[in-house]
Amino acid sequence: MSLVVAKFGGTSVATPERVLSVAKRLVQRKRSGDKVVAVVSAMGKTTDDLIALANQVNTNPPAREMDTLLSTGELVSMAMVAMAIHSQGEEAISLSGRQVGLVTNDVHGKAKIREIHAERIKEALEEDKIVIVAGFQGIDANGDVTTLGRGGSDTTAVAIAAGIHADVCEIYTDVDGVYSADPRVAPKAQKIDVISYEEMLEMAAAGAGVLHKRCVEFARKYGVTIHCRSSFNDEPGTLVKEYESHMEKALVTGVAHDSSEAKFTIRDVPDTEGIAATVFGALADANISVDMIIQNISEDGHADISFTSPKADINRTREVMEAIVEKTGAAEFVVAEDIAKVSIVGAGMKAAPGVAAKMFRTLADAGINLSLITTSDIRTSVVIPGDKGPEAVRALHTAFGLDGDDVFEETQLSAEELAAKMAKGR
Amino acid sequence: MSLVVAKFGGTSVATPERVLSVAKRLVQRKRSGDKVVAVVSAMGKTTDDLIALANQVNTNPPAREMDTLLSTGELVSMAMVAMAIHSQGEEAISLSGRQVGLVTNDVHGKAKIREIHAERIKEALEEDKIVIVAGFQGIDANGDVTTLGRGGSDTTAVAIAAGIHADVCEIYTDVDGVYSADPRVAPKAQKIDVISYEEMLEMAAAGAGVLHKRCVEFARKYGVTIHCRSSFNDEPGTLVKEYESHMEKALVTGVAHDSSEAKFTIRDVPDTEGIAATVFGALADANISVDMIIQNISEDGHADISFTSPKADINRTREVMEAIVEKTGAAEFVVAEDIAKVSIVGAGMKAAPGVAAKMFRTLADAGINLSLITTSDIRTSVVIPGDKGPEAVRALHTAFGLDGDDVFEETQLSAEELAAKMAKGR
């Protein structure tokens, strides 16, 4: 018998038919002897619909009211799943963020979990019920509803798994695990069976979108094992847990890429003390997140500063940079939108200094220029021309011995085609 | 300065445009110096849509989950109204049934209010906010969401008005008050300015649909003044309150009619002790509500029992009656569907024994036969042929001196036309 937390995203509960299919899966799981807690997101596009509804009465709605509004999406889906389980002949009880005692700070829209009082879940499990919990939501000290922001439902699931000491937190998604690279780009990518928290965090930071960094951080902090798996089949997926590499393990676990960022360079900034603080302070004030940062100081006392930040924020970033050029007397700033960030991630890199060099050599051999390089303990990232992204991923995947025998036949599968293919149990 | 509770039904908040119009009304009210609490129903047909959604996964969903599901409708509308108020430049806060401390018993789907802890409303009012409360919902002692059943939002409004000692509970609706008869039937019907709780209860019981009996009972118990008024204009509507008739007041306050009931008669029941208990016990067990009851005992020891009950339950009622005929050895039962119940209501009737006689005479003069008669302190109801309903209402309205100078030109106005006409401020 296992104690399992299972999280289902909006796509998995998008229609009454899919709700029934999730219910059947949970019932089957319970009948096989497990105790089951499910965490659910809002059905399909409900959250987007509610945001659109709100915007019709207020284009800048107060965050407290927005949280109350959005939280109804998960209340609907938890009740629906509980009802569907009853229709399959098992007992179920739905519990809101408030009812599971998920207490957060009061930062509406991106609240952080402070504590969880899981008594009610435990009681219900002892009464032999399947427990359905609303993801994404909690309450603050005033009893007001809060939401957890991006990746909120995954984080709810991990927090509950920690709170009830579950054996595993299963995150059901439309792919069947974490891959050594995006299989749509690298057809020889292989599913990773086990990955450490640290590697998964670096993969997430490098653009691998399967799990949110935040829920992985939470899992690491509380030692929760995550099982990332497909909602379309029963195949095992990827385990994310405390994990020591074996001696024979590959140096590199995965190759990630990310085309969502642009590169900004501000040239010939007079190199006064605190210039980096000025630039990145201004960006932080504008709530623009910055990923890679490089500063070169020339001999004449001028500096070039480059960084990457989301393309989505490009207009705001331009405004901030124009003001900084004016203020600092820099020569100019330039923007490169057509870039890709490619990263290799692996705990084995720590003890093997030649890994980065091998990465650069591989890309050079493929005729790919690097414009920025950053490294951490277990990740090396480079910025290259945007159109070279897929080629770089494949070259690195092969060079680091990650290629499998199983090959995706098409490199340009849509997300849905990919899911369908995976559902067939490849 | 007044302390006002204002309740808006689903039609009043059916679209974002109407939500904005309710918000503007509340903002205007606050700026005129009042403290304002609004109670809102779910937007438009939301509740029906949620019931349909639930039925797609379970045709007999558990009541606890159904309540959680349905309660989201009011959560959405309260957040929407609060957001809309912010967009008009005033502060507002939405509060769920739980957040206003509305505690009920645990009878899901038709919970009864036990207590209300209005501290949070009072605090918010002191902070100069407009308070928006979700109607129709509460929580039980376990912290589970309950709903109050039919007329629930009106009852929420009255309960909150009682809890915060409001000066008035305004119920906004699509007609502009309580009329001396349905103006669609009796074109000379007049709006009643003030009516006592007792009379309003009898009017509601007799089929006048403006206010639910339950909320009027609640208002009477706690001495809450209800102001039933139009959401389309600013004209005063009808006050429902403790009210002593003046000397010169008419004997009859209003004429009500109701075509939603059928008449059942069971004939030649052997008149054993407890036969009425058998019949009405069986109906109660089947959860069929019974309105008028008449029993005649003939000299040979057999009885005829007649009663009226909702046409909506007619099939179940037939089944119950068939079983009773079998069990008691009665001769037969007959059903009359084409009937109308017409009632006169007035506190003045208590001290004037001739009122009922005048009613019967008026109907006889109009050639209308009576098949059942029941009386209470302040109401006399008769059952007549269904097609005679409108004629009977008009004849009684005239006979008891209720006709006004203002005349509705069309007797067959639709509800919407009626509302539009009233909105013009007639």
PDB file of C-alpha atoms in Angstrom, chain B residues 183 257 284 315 426:
ATOM      1  CA  PRO B 183     -50.876  43.890 -13.034  1.00  0.00           C
ATOM      2  CA  HIS B 257     -53.746  33.943  -7.786  1.00  0.00           C
ATOM      3  CA  ALA B 284     -45.015  13.975   3.314  1.00  0.00           C
ATOM      4  CA  ASN B 315     -46.870  12.025 -11.358  1.00  0.00           C
ATOM      5  CA  ARG B 426     -45.007  54.807 -14.481  1.00  0.00           C
TER       6      ARG B 426
END
